[in-house]
CSV table of N, CA and C and ligand atoms in Angstrom, one decimal:
chain,number,residue,atom,x,y,z
K,153,MET,N,106.8,0.4,156.6
K,153,MET,CA,107.7,-0.6,157.2
K,153,MET,C,107.8,-1.9,156.4
K,154,ALA,N,108.9,-2.3,156.0
K,154,ALA,CA,109.0,-3.4,155.2
K,154,ALA,C,110.0,-4.4,155.8
K,155,LEU,N,110.1,-5.6,155.3
K,155,LEU,CA,110.9,-6.6,155.8
K,155,LEU,C,112.0,-6.8,154.7
K,156,ILE,N,113.3,-6.7,155.1
K,156,ILE,CA,114.3,-6.9,154.1
K,156,ILE,C,115.2,-8.1,154.7
K,157,ARG,N,115.9,-8.7,153.8
K,157,ARG,CA,116.8,-9.8,154.0
K,157,ARG,C,118.2,-9.4,154.7
K,158,CYS,N,118.5,-9.9,155.8
K,158,CYS,CA,119.8,-9.6,156.4
K,158,CYS,C,121.0,-10.0,155.4
K,159,THR,N,121.9,-9.2,155.2
K,159,THR,CA,123.0,-9.4,154.3
K,159,THR,C,124.0,-10.5,154.9
K,160,GLU,N,123.9,-10.7,156.2
K,160,GLU,CA,124.9,-11.6,156.8
K,160,GLU,C,124.3,-13.0,157.0
K,161,CYS,N,123.0,-13.2,157.6
K,161,CYS,CA,122.5,-14.5,157.9
K,161,CYS,C,121.3,-14.7,157.0
K,162,GLY,N,120.7,-13.8,156.3
K,162,GLY,CA,119.6,-14.1,155.4
K,162,GLY,C,118.2,-14.0,156.2
K,163,ASN,N,118.2,-13.7,157.5
K,163,ASN,CA,117.1,-13.6,158.2
K,163,ASN,C,116.2,-12.3,157.8
K,164,GLU,N,114.9,-12.4,158.0
K,164,GLU,CA,114.1,-11.3,157.6
K,164,GLU,C,114.1,-10.3,158.7
K,165,VAL,N,114.4,-9.1,158.4
K,165,VAL,CA,114.6,-8.1,159.4
K,165,VAL,C,113.8,-6.8,159.0
K,166,SER,N,113.2,-6.1,160.0
K,166,SER,CA,112.5,-4.9,159.7
K,166,SER,C,113.4,-3.8,159.1
K,167,ASP,N,113.0,-3.1,158.1
K,167,ASP,CA,113.9,-1.9,157.6
K,167,ASP,C,114.0,-0.8,158.7
K,168,GLN,N,113.2,-0.8,159.7
K,168,GLN,CA,113.3,0.1,160.8
K,168,GLN,C,114.4,-0.2,161.8
K,169,ALA,N,114.8,-1.5,161.8
K,169,ALA,CA,115.7,-1.9,162.8
K,169,ALA,C,117.1,-1.4,162.4
K,170,ARG,N,117.9,-1.1,163.5
K,170,ARG,CA,119.3,-0.7,163.2
K,170,ARG,C,120.2,-1.9,162.9
K,171,SER,N,119.9,-3.1,163.6
K,171,SER,CA,120.7,-4.2,163.4
K,171,SER,C,119.8,-5.5,163.4
K,172,CYS,N,120.3,-6.6,162.8
K,172,CYS,CA,119.6,-7.8,162.7
K,172,CYS,C,119.5,-8.4,164.1
K,173,PRO,N,118.2,-8.8,164.5
K,173,PRO,CA,118.1,-9.4,165.9
K,173,PRO,C,118.7,-10.7,166.1
K,174,LYS,N,119.0,-11.4,164.9
K,174,LYS,CA,119.5,-12.7,165.0
K,174,LYS,C,121.0,-12.7,165.1
K,175,CYS,N,121.7,-12.0,164.1
K,175,CYS,CA,123.1,-12.0,164.1
K,175,CYS,C,123.7,-10.7,164.5
K,176,GLY,N,123.0,-9.6,164.6
K,176,GLY,CA,123.5,-8.4,165.1
K,176,GLY,C,124.2,-7.5,164.0
K,177,ALA,N,124.2,-8.0,162.7
K,177,ALA,CA,124.8,-7.3,161.6
K,177,ALA,C,123.9,-5.9,161.4
K,178,PRO,N,124.6,-4.8,161.1
K,178,PRO,CA,123.9,-3.6,160.8
K,178,PRO,C,123.0,-3.7,159.7
K,179,VAL,N,121.8,-3.1,159.7
K,179,VAL,CA,120.9,-3.2,158.6
K,179,VAL,C,121.1,-2.0,157.7
K,180,HIS,N,121.3,-2.3,156.4
K,180,HIS,CA,121.5,-1.2,155.4
K,180,HIS,C,120.3,-1.2,154.5
K,181,VAL,N,119.6,-0.1,154.5
K,181,VAL,CA,118.4,0.1,153.7
K,181,VAL,C,118.9,0.9,152.5
K,182,THR,N,118.6,0.5,151.3
K,182,THR,CA,119.1,1.1,150.1
K,182,THR,C,118.6,2.6,150.1
K,183,GLY,N,119.6,3.4,149.9
K,183,GLY,CA,119.2,4.9,149.7
K,183,GLY,C,119.1,5.6,151.1
K,184,VAL,N,119.1,4.9,152.2
K,184,VAL,CA,119.0,5.4,153.5
K,184,VAL,C,120.2,5.1,154.3
K,185,SER,N,120.9,6.0,154.8
K,185,SER,CA,122.1,5.7,155.6
K,185,SER,C,121.7,5.2,157.0
K,186,VAL,N,122.3,4.2,157.4
K,186,VAL,CA,122.0,3.7,158.8
K,186,VAL,C,122.3,4.8,159.8
K,187,ALA,N,123.4,5.5,159.6
K,187,ALA,CA,123.8,6.5,160.5
K,187,ALA,C,123.2,7.8,160.0
K,188,ALA,N,121.9,8.0,160.2
K,188,ALA,CA,121.2,9.1,159.6
K,188,ALA,C,121.1,10.3,160.7
K,189,ALA,N,121.9,10.1,161.8
K,189,ALA,CA,122.0,11.2,162.8
K,189,ALA,C,122.5,12.4,162.3
K,190,PRO,N,121.9,13.5,162.6
K,190,PRO,CA,122.3,14.9,162.1
K,190,PRO,C,123.7,15.1,162.5
K,191,ARG,N,124.5,15.6,161.5
K,191,ARG,CA,125.9,15.9,161.8
K,191,ARG,C,126.0,17.4,162.1
K,192,PRO,N,127.0,17.8,162.9
K,192,PRO,CA,127.1,19.2,163.2
K,192,PRO,C,127.4,20.0,162.0
K,193,VAL,N,126.8,21.2,161.8
K,193,VAL,CA,127.1,22.0,160.7
K,193,VAL,C,128.4,22.6,160.7
K,194,PRO,N,129.3,22.4,159.7
K,194,PRO,CA,130.6,23.1,159.9
K,194,PRO,C,130.4,24.6,159.8
K,195,ALA,N,131.2,25.2,160.6
K,195,ALA,CA,131.2,26.7,160.7
K,195,ALA,C,131.8,27.2,159.4
K,196,THR,N,131.0,27.9,158.6
K,196,THR,CA,131.5,28.6,157.5
K,196,THR,C,132.0,30.0,157.8
K,197,THR,N,132.7,30.6,156.8
K,197,THR,CA,133.2,31.9,157.2
K,197,THR,C,132.1,32.9,157.4
K,198,GLY,N,131.0,32.9,156.7
K,198,GLY,CA,129.9,33.7,156.8
K,198,GLY,C,129.3,33.6,158.2
K,199,ARG,N,129.2,32.4,158.6
K,199,ARG,CA,128.6,32.2,160.0
K,199,ARG,C,129.5,32.8,161.0
K,200,VAL,N,130.7,32.6,160.9
K,200,VAL,CA,131.8,33.1,161.8
K,200,VAL,C,131.7,34.6,161.9
K,201,LEU,N,131.6,35.3,160.6
K,201,LEU,CA,131.5,36.8,160.6
K,201,LEU,C,130.3,37.2,161.3
K,202,VAL,N,129.1,36.6,161.1
K,202,VAL,CA,127.8,37.0,161.8
K,202,VAL,C,127.9,36.9,163.2
K,203,ALA,N,128.6,35.7,163.7
K,203,ALA,CA,128.8,35.6,165.1
K,203,ALA,C,129.7,36.7,165.8
K,204,LEU,N,130.7,37.0,165.1
K,204,LEU,CA,131.6,38.1,165.5
K,204,LEU,C,130.8,39.4,165.6
K,205,LEU,N,130.1,39.7,164.5
K,205,LEU,CA,129.3,41.0,164.5
K,205,LEU,C,128.2,41.0,165.6
K,206,ILE,N,127.6,39.9,165.8
K,206,ILE,CA,126.6,39.9,167.0
K,206,ILE,C,127.3,40.0,168.3
K,207,SER,N,128.4,39.4,168.5
K,207,SER,CA,129.1,39.5,169.8
K,207,SER,C,129.6,41.1,169.9
K,208,PHE,N,130.1,41.6,168.9
K,208,PHE,CA,130.6,42.9,168.8
K,208,PHE,C,129.5,43.9,169.2
K,209,ILE,N,128.3,43.8,168.6
K,209,ILE,CA,127.2,44.6,168.8
K,209,ILE,C,126.7,44.5,170.3
K,210,THR,N,126.6,43.3,170.8
K,210,THR,CA,126.0,43.0,172.2
K,210,THR,C,127.0,43.5,173.2
K,211,ILE,N,128.4,43.4,172.9
K,211,ILE,CA,129.2,44.0,173.9
K,211,ILE,C,129.3,45.6,173.9
K,212,GLY,N,129.2,46.0,172.7
K,212,GLY,CA,129.2,47.5,172.5
K,212,GLY,C,127.8,48.2,172.9
K,213,TYR,N,126.9,47.3,173.1
K,213,TYR,CA,125.5,47.8,173.4
K,213,TYR,C,125.5,48.4,174.9
K,214,LEU,N,126.3,47.8,175.8
K,214,LEU,CA,126.4,48.3,177.2
K,214,LEU,C,127.4,49.3,177.4
K,215,VAL,N,128.2,49.8,176.5
K,215,VAL,CA,129.3,50.6,176.6
K,215,VAL,C,128.9,51.9,177.4
K,216,PRO,N,127.7,52.6,177.1
K,216,PRO,CA,127.4,53.8,177.9
K,216,PRO,C,127.3,53.5,179.5
K,217,TRP,N,126.7,52.3,179.7
K,217,TRP,CA,126.6,51.9,181.2
K,217,TRP,C,127.9,51.7,181.7
K,218,CYS,N,128.7,50.9,181.0
K,218,CYS,CA,130.2,50.7,181.4
K,218,CYS,C,130.9,52.0,181.7
K,219,ILE,N,130.8,53.0,180.9
K,219,ILE,CA,131.4,54.3,181.1
K,219,ILE,C,130.9,54.9,182.4
K,220,ALA,N,129.6,54.9,182.5
K,220,ALA,CA,129.0,55.5,183.8
K,220,ALA,C,129.4,54.8,185.0
K,221,TRP,N,129.5,53.4,184.9
K,221,TRP,CA,130.0,52.6,186.1
K,221,TRP,C,131.4,52.9,186.5
K,222,THR,N,132.4,53.0,185.4
K,222,THR,CA,133.8,53.1,185.7
K,222,THR,C,134.0,54.6,186.2
K,223,ARG,N,133.2,55.6,185.8
K,223,ARG,CA,133.4,56.9,186.2
K,223,ARG,C,132.6,57.2,187.5
K,224,HIS,N,132.1,56.2,188.1
K,224,HIS,CA,131.3,56.3,189.4
K,224,HIS,C,130.2,57.3,189.3
K,225,HIS,N,129.5,57.2,188.2
K,225,HIS,CA,128.4,58.2,187.9
K,225,HIS,C,127.3,58.0,189.0
K,226,GLN,N,126.7,59.1,189.4
K,226,GLN,CA,125.7,59.1,190.5
K,226,GLN,C,124.5,58.5,189.9
K,227,LYS,N,124.2,58.5,188.6
K,227,LYS,CA,123.0,58.0,188.0
K,227,LYS,C,123.2,56.8,187.2
K,228,GLN,N,124.0,56.0,187.8
K,228,GLN,CA,124.3,54.6,187.1
K,228,GLN,C,123.1,53.8,186.8
K,229,VAL,N,122.2,53.7,187.7
K,229,VAL,CA,121.1,52.8,187.5
K,229,VAL,C,120.1,53.4,186.5
K,230,PRO,N,119.7,54.7,186.4
K,230,PRO,CA,118.9,55.2,185.4
K,230,PRO,C,119.6,55.1,184.0
K,231,ILE,N,121.0,55.3,184.0
K,231,ILE,CA,121.7,55.2,182.8
K,231,ILE,C,121.6,53.8,182.3
K,232,PHE,N,121.8,52.8,183.2
K,232,PHE,CA,121.7,51.4,182.9
K,232,PHE,C,120.4,51.0,182.3
K,233,LEU,N,119.3,51.5,182.9
K,233,LEU,CA,117.9,51.2,182.4
K,233,LEU,C,117.6,51.8,181.1
K,234,ILE,N,118.0,53.1,180.8
K,234,ILE,CA,117.9,53.7,179.5
K,234,ILE,C,118.8,52.9,178.5
K,235,ASN,N,120.0,52.6,178.9
K,235,ASN,CA,120.9,51.9,177.9
K,235,ASN,C,120.2,50.5,177.6
K,236,LEU,N,119.7,49.9,178.6
K,236,LEU,CA,119.1,48.5,178.3
K,236,LEU,C,117.8,48.5,177.6
K,237,LEU,N,116.9,49.4,178.0
K,237,LEU,CA,115.5,49.4,177.5
K,237,LEU,C,115.5,50.2,176.2
K,238,LEU,N,116.2,51.3,176.1
K,238,LEU,CA,116.0,52.3,175.0
K,238,LEU,C,117.2,52.2,174.0
K,239,GLY,N,118.2,51.5,174.4
K,239,GLY,CA,119.5,51.5,173.6
K,239,GLY,C,119.3,51.0,172.2
K,240,TRP,N,118.3,50.1,171.9
K,240,TRP,CA,118.1,49.6,170.6
K,240,TRP,C,117.6,50.7,169.6
K,241,THR,N,117.0,51.8,170.2
K,241,THR,CA,116.5,52.9,169.4
K,241,THR,C,117.6,53.8,168.9
K,242,LEU,N,118.8,53.5,169.4
K,242,LEU,CA,120.0,54.2,169.0
K,242,LEU,C,120.1,55.6,169.7
K,243,ILE,N,118.8,56.3,169.6
K,243,ILE,CA,118.7,57.6,170.3
K,243,ILE,C,118.9,57.4,171.7
K,244,GLY,N,118.3,56.4,172.3
K,244,GLY,CA,118.5,56.0,173.7
K,244,GLY,C,119.9,55.6,174.0
K,245,TRP,N,120.5,55.0,173.1
K,245,TRP,CA,121.9,54.5,173.3
K,245,TRP,C,122.8,55.8,173.4
K,246,PHE,N,122.6,56.7,172.5
K,246,PHE,CA,123.4,58.0,172.5
K,246,PHE,C,123.1,58.9,173.7
K,247,ALA,N,121.7,58.8,174.1
K,247,ALA,CA,121.4,59.7,175.3
K,247,ALA,C,122.1,59.1,176.6
K,248,ALA,N,122.2,57.8,176.7
K,248,ALA,CA,122.8,57.1,177.8
K,248,ALA,C,124.3,57.4,177.8
K,249,LEU,N,124.8,57.4,176.5
K,249,LEU,CA,126.3,57.7,176.4
K,249,LEU,C,126.7,59.0,176.8
K,250,ILE,N,125.8,60.0,176.4
K,250,ILE,CA,126.1,61.5,176.7
K,250,ILE,C,125.9,61.7,178.2
K,251,TRP,N,124.8,61.0,178.7
K,251,TRP,CA,124.7,61.1,180.2
K,251,TRP,C,125.7,60.5,181.0
K,252,ALA,N,126.3,59.4,180.4
K,252,ALA,CA,127.4,58.8,181.2
K,252,ALA,C,128.6,59.6,181.2
K,253,PHE,N,128.8,60.5,180.1
K,253,PHE,CA,130.0,61.4,180.1
K,253,PHE,C,129.6,62.8,180.8
K,254,SER,N,128.4,63.0,181.3
K,254,SER,CA,128.2,64.2,182.0
K,254,SER,C,129.0,64.2,183.3
K,255,SER,N,129.1,65.4,183.9
K,255,SER,CA,130.0,65.6,185.0
K,255,SER,C,129.3,65.2,186.4
K,256,ASP,N,128.2,64.5,186.4
K,256,ASP,CA,127.4,64.2,187.6
K,256,ASP,C,128.0,62.9,188.3
K,257,VAL,N,129.4,63.0,188.7
K,257,VAL,CA,130.1,61.9,189.3
K,257,VAL,C,130.3,62.2,190.7
K,258,GLU,N,130.4,61.1,191.4
K,258,GLU,CA,130.6,61.1,192.8
K,258,GLU,C,132.0,61.7,193.1
K,259,MET,N,132.0,62.5,194.3
K,259,MET,CA,133.2,63.0,194.8
K,259,MET,C,133.8,61.9,195.6
K,260,MET,N,135.0,61.5,195.4
K,260,MET,CA,135.7,60.5,196.2
K,260,MET,C,136.3,61.2,197.5
C,498,LIG,ZN1,121.3,-11.3,160.4
């Protein structure tokens, strides 16, 4: 912490202060911006593509359960659990998908 001279009134001001306590002028420390608040990172094309990929994967992740649910499958709950808990193994995902397409559906 150092004292610097105010550019407006010449008063001694702490370099940690945002403004001069005497005249209220903003304190400018050489090399350090007064507005050092973090600015939002601009969305680059790469970031947007990663976000789209993640949302595509997460929506597609529950497709086997969605199929079971729309087909009124009798084993919706176990299909959902296998889909949710073992879907990441891919084998579990395909097992849930095949099970969802099986003919074990409710008679309306
Ligand atoms: Zn001042």
